[in-house]
Short mmCIF file of C-alpha atoms in Angstrom, two decimals:
data_model
loop_
_atom_site.label_atom_id
_atom_site.label_comp_id
_atom_site.label_asym_id
_atom_site.label_seq_id
_atom_site.Cartn_x
_atom_site.Cartn_y
_atom_site.Cartn_z
CA UNK A 1 -166.01 29.87 69.62
CA UNK A 2 -164.21 26.56 69.45
CA UNK A 3 -166.15 25.20 72.41
CA UNK A 4 -169.75 24.10 72.64
CA UNK A 5 -172.29 26.36 74.39
CA UNK A 6 -172.00 26.53 78.17
CA UNK A 7 -174.02 23.95 80.07
CA UNK A 8 -175.05 24.52 83.68
CA UNK A 9 -175.87 22.11 86.46
CA UNK A 10 -179.27 22.39 88.19
CA UNK A 11 -179.34 25.44 90.47
CA UNK A 12 -181.57 26.87 93.18
CA UNK A 13 -184.12 29.47 92.04
CA UNK A 14 -182.54 32.86 91.56
CA UNK A 15 -178.99 31.60 90.94
CA UNK A 16 -177.54 33.39 87.85
CA UNK A 17 -176.93 31.16 84.86
CA UNK A 18 -173.33 32.22 84.39
CA UNK A 19 -172.23 31.36 87.92
CA UNK A 20 -174.03 28.06 88.52
CA UNK A 21 -171.36 25.67 87.28
CA UNK A 22 -168.41 27.75 88.40
CA UNK A 23 -169.76 27.79 91.94
CA UNK A 24 -169.37 24.00 92.07
CA UNK A 25 -166.47 22.59 94.14
CA UNK A 26 -164.55 21.76 90.92
CA UNK A 27 -164.74 24.75 88.53
CA UNK A 28 -163.04 22.80 85.76
CA UNK A 29 -166.13 20.66 85.11
CA UNK A 30 -167.62 22.93 82.47
CA UNK A 31 -164.37 23.52 80.64
CA UNK A 32 -163.56 19.81 80.69
CA UNK A 33 -166.96 18.86 79.32
CA UNK A 34 -166.68 21.53 76.64
CA UNK A 35 -163.58 19.87 75.25
CA UNK A 36 -166.15 17.47 73.74
CA UNK A 37 -169.29 18.09 71.75
CA UNK A 38 -172.78 17.12 72.88
CA UNK A 39 -172.31 13.56 71.58
CA UNK A 40 -169.15 13.07 73.61
CA UNK A 41 -166.86 13.43 70.61
CA UNK A 42 -163.79 15.68 70.84
CA UNK A 43 -164.67 19.28 70.00
CA UNK A 44 -160.95 19.97 69.71
CA UNK A 45 -158.55 17.52 68.12
CA UNK A 46 -155.32 16.43 69.73
CA UNK A 47 -152.80 19.23 69.31
CA UNK A 48 -155.46 21.92 68.78
CA UNK A 49 -154.98 25.18 70.63
CA UNK A 50 -157.43 25.93 73.44
CA UNK A 51 -159.01 29.44 73.20
CA UNK A 52 -157.17 32.19 75.03
CA UNK A 53 -157.99 33.29 78.59
CA UNK A 54 -159.70 36.40 77.18
CA UNK A 55 -161.86 34.31 74.84
CA UNK A 56 -162.79 31.91 77.64
CA UNK A 57 -163.63 34.81 79.97
CA UNK A 58 -165.98 36.25 77.37
CA UNK A 59 -167.48 32.86 76.53
CA UNK A 60 -168.24 31.88 80.13
CA UNK A 61 -168.70 35.36 81.60
CA UNK A 62 -166.34 34.73 84.52
CA UNK A 63 -163.20 36.31 85.97
CA UNK A 64 -159.69 35.65 84.66
CA UNK A 65 -158.63 33.92 87.90
CA UNK A 66 -161.54 31.49 87.55
CA UNK A 67 -160.40 30.60 84.03
CA UNK A 68 -156.79 30.21 85.15
CA UNK A 69 -157.80 27.92 87.99
CA UNK A 70 -159.92 25.82 85.63
CA UNK A 71 -157.10 25.56 83.08
CA UNK A 72 -154.68 24.44 85.81
CA UNK A 73 -157.04 21.71 86.97
CA UNK A 74 -157.68 20.45 83.43
CA UNK A 75 -153.94 20.44 82.76
CA UNK A 76 -153.36 18.54 85.99
CA UNK A 77 -155.80 15.89 84.77
CA UNK A 78 -153.63 15.38 81.70
CA UNK A 79 -156.18 16.75 79.21
CA UNK A 80 -154.15 19.79 78.10
CA UNK A 81 -150.55 20.94 78.08
CA UNK A 82 -149.21 24.49 78.33
CA UNK A 83 -146.37 25.50 76.00
CA UNK A 84 -144.42 28.58 77.05
CA UNK A 85 -145.02 31.49 74.71
CA UNK A 86 -147.50 29.56 72.56
CA UNK A 87 -150.56 28.82 74.69
CA UNK A 88 -152.51 25.81 75.92
CA UNK A 89 -153.11 22.80 73.67
CA UNK A 90 -155.18 19.63 73.80
CA UNK A 91 -152.70 16.96 74.78
CA UNK A 92 -151.67 14.39 72.20
CA UNK A 93 -151.89 10.90 73.67
CA UNK A 94 -149.37 8.23 72.63
CA UNK A 95 -150.73 5.27 70.70
CA UNK A 96 -152.21 2.63 72.99
CA UNK A 97 -150.66 -0.81 72.86
CA UNK A 98 -151.90 -3.89 74.67
CA UNK A 99 -150.01 -6.16 77.00
CA UNK A 100 -151.62 -9.28 75.56
CA UNK A 101 -151.39 -12.67 77.23
CA UNK A 102 -149.19 -14.01 74.42
CA UNK A 103 -146.76 -11.08 74.17
CA UNK A 104 -143.85 -13.33 75.18
CA UNK A 105 -144.91 -16.26 73.02
CA UNK A 106 -141.98 -18.15 71.52
CA UNK A 107 -143.33 -17.71 68.01
CA UNK A 108 -142.50 -13.99 68.14
CA UNK A 109 -138.88 -14.74 68.99
CA UNK A 110 -138.74 -17.36 66.25
CA UNK A 111 -139.92 -14.66 63.83
CA UNK A 112 -137.04 -12.49 65.01
CA UNK A 113 -139.17 -10.01 66.96
CA UNK A 114 -138.84 -9.03 70.60
CA UNK A 115 -142.10 -8.57 72.52
CA UNK A 116 -142.21 -4.78 72.22
CA UNK A 117 -141.64 -4.84 68.46
CA UNK A 118 -144.19 -7.59 67.81
CA UNK A 119 -146.84 -5.97 69.98
CA UNK A 120 -146.36 -2.42 68.67
CA UNK A 121 -146.33 -3.45 65.01
CA UNK A 122 -149.43 -5.54 65.65
CA UNK A 123 -151.18 -2.38 66.85
CA UNK A 124 -150.08 -0.45 63.75
CA UNK A 125 -147.37 1.58 65.50
CA UNK A 126 -143.71 2.14 64.68
CA UNK A 127 -141.48 0.85 67.51
CA UNK A 128 -138.02 2.13 68.31
CA UNK A 129 -135.50 1.90 71.15
CA UNK A 130 -132.94 4.44 72.31
CA UNK A 131 -130.84 5.40 75.34
CA UNK A 132 -129.28 1.92 75.49
CA UNK A 133 -126.63 1.52 78.17
CA UNK A 134 -125.01 -1.67 79.43
CA UNK A 135 -123.10 -2.05 82.68
CA UNK A 136 -121.90 -4.84 84.95
CA UNK A 137 -122.50 -4.31 88.64
CA UNK A 138 -123.45 -5.99 91.88
CA UNK A 139 -127.08 -6.97 92.21
CA UNK A 140 -129.30 -5.00 94.55
CA UNK A 141 -130.84 -6.90 97.45
CA UNK A 142 -134.24 -7.05 95.72
CA UNK A 143 -132.80 -8.16 92.37
CA UNK A 144 -130.59 -10.74 94.04
CA UNK A 145 -133.56 -12.22 95.90
CA UNK A 146 -135.61 -12.46 92.71
CA UNK A 147 -132.73 -14.09 90.79
CA UNK A 148 -131.83 -16.42 93.62
CA UNK A 149 -128.27 -15.07 93.89
CA UNK A 150 -126.39 -13.04 96.51
CA UNK A 151 -125.90 -9.28 96.59
CA UNK A 152 -122.19 -9.95 96.00
CA UNK A 153 -122.92 -11.56 92.64
CA UNK A 154 -122.58 -9.53 89.46
CA UNK A 155 -125.34 -8.87 86.93
CA UNK A 156 -125.40 -7.45 83.43
CA UNK A 157 -127.70 -4.38 83.39
CA UNK A 158 -129.37 -3.46 80.10
CA UNK A 159 -131.09 -0.07 80.30
CA UNK A 160 -133.16 1.33 77.42
CA UNK A 161 -136.13 3.50 76.49
CA UNK A 162 -138.97 2.39 74.22
CA UNK A 163 -140.81 4.70 71.83
CA UNK A 164 -143.91 4.36 69.66
CA UNK A 165 -144.04 6.63 66.61
CA UNK A 166 -141.25 8.67 68.17
CA UNK A 167 -143.03 9.20 71.49
CA UNK A 168 -141.42 7.68 74.61
CA UNK A 169 -143.75 5.31 76.44
CA UNK A 170 -141.56 3.08 78.60
CA UNK A 171 -138.16 2.67 80.23
CA UNK A 172 -136.75 -0.69 81.21
CA UNK A 173 -133.69 -2.16 82.92
CA UNK A 174 -132.99 -5.88 82.61
CA UNK A 175 -130.76 -7.66 85.10
CA UNK A 176 -129.22 -10.96 83.95
CA UNK A 177 -126.69 -12.93 86.01
CA UNK A 178 -123.24 -12.07 84.69
CA UNK A 179 -122.24 -15.72 84.65
CA UNK A 180 -124.93 -16.19 81.99
CA UNK A 181 -124.67 -12.98 79.95
CA UNK A 182 -121.02 -11.92 80.15
CA UNK A 183 -119.24 -12.11 76.77
CA UNK A 184 -122.48 -12.87 74.92
CA UNK A 185 -124.62 -10.75 72.60
CA UNK A 186 -126.82 -9.96 75.60
CA UNK A 187 -124.01 -7.70 76.80
CA UNK A 188 -123.91 -5.81 73.48
CA UNK A 189 -126.06 -2.78 72.53
CA UNK A 190 -127.67 -4.80 69.72
CA UNK A 191 -128.96 -7.99 71.35
CA UNK A 192 -129.91 -9.37 67.94
CA UNK A 193 -133.02 -10.80 66.32
CA UNK A 194 -135.69 -11.72 68.84
CA UNK A 195 -134.05 -9.82 71.72
CA UNK A 196 -132.44 -11.08 74.90
CA UNK A 197 -135.01 -13.84 75.43
CA UNK A 198 -134.00 -15.39 72.11
CA UNK A 199 -130.34 -15.18 73.20
CA UNK A 200 -131.11 -16.82 76.55
CA UNK A 201 -132.79 -19.73 74.80
CA UNK A 202 -129.85 -20.08 72.44
CA UNK A 203 -127.65 -20.37 75.53
CA UNK A 204 -129.76 -23.30 76.72
CA UNK A 205 -132.13 -21.51 79.08
CA UNK A 206 -135.47 -22.44 77.56
CA UNK A 207 -138.05 -20.07 79.01
CA UNK A 208 -140.98 -21.56 80.88
CA UNK A 209 -142.98 -18.71 82.44
CA UNK A 210 -142.90 -15.11 83.62
CA UNK A 211 -144.08 -13.50 86.85
CA UNK A 212 -145.11 -9.83 86.76
CA UNK A 213 -145.87 -7.45 89.61
CA UNK A 214 -147.58 -4.17 88.70
CA UNK A 215 -148.37 -1.13 90.76
CA UNK A 216 -149.35 2.44 89.95
CA UNK A 217 -147.64 5.52 91.35
CA UNK A 218 -146.77 9.09 90.52
CA UNK A 219 -143.55 9.43 88.50
CA UNK A 220 -140.18 10.54 89.79
CA UNK A 221 -138.68 13.71 88.35
CA UNK A 222 -136.28 11.91 86.00
CA UNK A 223 -139.14 9.68 84.80
CA UNK A 224 -141.20 12.76 83.92
CA UNK A 225 -138.30 14.02 81.79
CA UNK A 226 -137.49 10.71 80.17
CA UNK A 227 -141.08 9.82 79.28
CA UNK A 228 -142.12 13.44 78.63
CA UNK A 229 -145.11 13.03 80.93
CA UNK A 230 -147.78 15.69 81.27
CA UNK A 231 -148.66 16.90 84.78
CA UNK A 232 -150.97 14.53 86.62
CA UNK A 233 -150.13 11.42 84.55
CA UNK A 234 -149.12 8.44 86.75
CA UNK A 235 -146.93 5.54 85.71
CA UNK A 236 -147.17 1.78 85.90
CA UNK A 237 -144.19 0.25 87.69
CA UNK A 238 -143.83 -3.34 86.50
CA UNK A 239 -141.22 -5.84 87.67
CA UNK A 240 -141.02 -9.07 85.65
CA UNK A 241 -139.03 -12.20 86.43
CA UNK A 242 -138.32 -14.73 83.68
CA UNK A 243 -137.93 -18.40 84.64
CA UNK A 244 -136.34 -21.23 82.69
CA UNK A 245 -137.82 -24.71 82.54
CA UNK A 246 -135.51 -25.89 85.34
CA UNK A 247 -137.05 -23.26 87.64
CA UNK A 248 -134.08 -20.92 87.58
CA UNK A 249 -134.75 -17.17 87.39
CA UNK A 250 -132.66 -15.88 84.47
CA UNK A 251 -133.76 -12.25 84.18
CA UNK A 252 -135.44 -9.49 86.17
CA UNK A 253 -136.84 -6.55 84.19
CA UNK A 254 -137.71 -3.32 86.03
CA UNK A 255 -140.06 -1.29 83.84
CA UNK A 256 -141.71 2.12 84.16
CA UNK A 257 -144.55 2.80 81.71
CA UNK A 258 -146.59 5.90 80.94
CA UNK A 259 -150.03 4.83 82.14
CA UNK A 260 -151.93 6.63 79.39
CA UNK A 261 -149.99 4.73 76.71
CA UNK A 262 -151.29 1.33 77.74
CA UNK A 263 -154.36 -0.82 78.03
CA UNK A 264 -153.51 -3.78 80.26
CA UNK A 265 -155.25 -6.77 78.69
CA UNK A 266 -155.24 -10.23 80.27
CA UNK A 267 -156.83 -13.57 79.51
CA UNK A 268 -157.44 -15.54 82.70
CA UNK A 269 -158.60 -19.17 83.01
CA UNK A 270 -161.90 -19.76 84.85
CA UNK A 271 -161.01 -23.19 86.19
#
């Protein structure tokens, strides 16, 4: 078999070996642990096919419905993915990239790299961007409040999807006051070397600091499709506001990230 030998939890005297673990409240525990060997290393590599229901039934000595229930729970935890007509596979996780404290450092823009490109290449990944759309519309109440404008004011909306090694990991929509971005490269699909923050600084809005708000939630249906999320995988919803040195908010970025694609890394002062 592809899996390690069955391991049972302690049981009262007289309890049959083959039913001890599966009588626990969560029958997926044994199957989940058997995805790794006894040293905690993966027994199946990412993309490997999980044994069939018949093989698992024979291996564990339990009924088909028990195996199906266990597979559903493990899939819901994001460990496996079912492909119609092919079987169940160990899920491939996107490369992890870090949101480092210096990801928006000016030196990256001066080198011609936007934050996503600099960070992904630094982690050894291949960054790409697709699904770029640009519109001009009235600001929502929340966006207007963050930008210090009214809901009657217009903003340039830059929507895009980020990928690492061809796998989607993040969607983002930037809102920039139209009086700043209209008829500039910010309003074009290719915002140029260094991204929109480099363009803002070229326009005289030297960036001073960013404020980010992050929360975790389950994804919406269109987010599942866009990010190709497995069942049970939540997202990070991050809203960032960029401020110029004069205190003016010059951009709001509304971002949805696949939570299993990221390690959130921060450096905080102790003073």
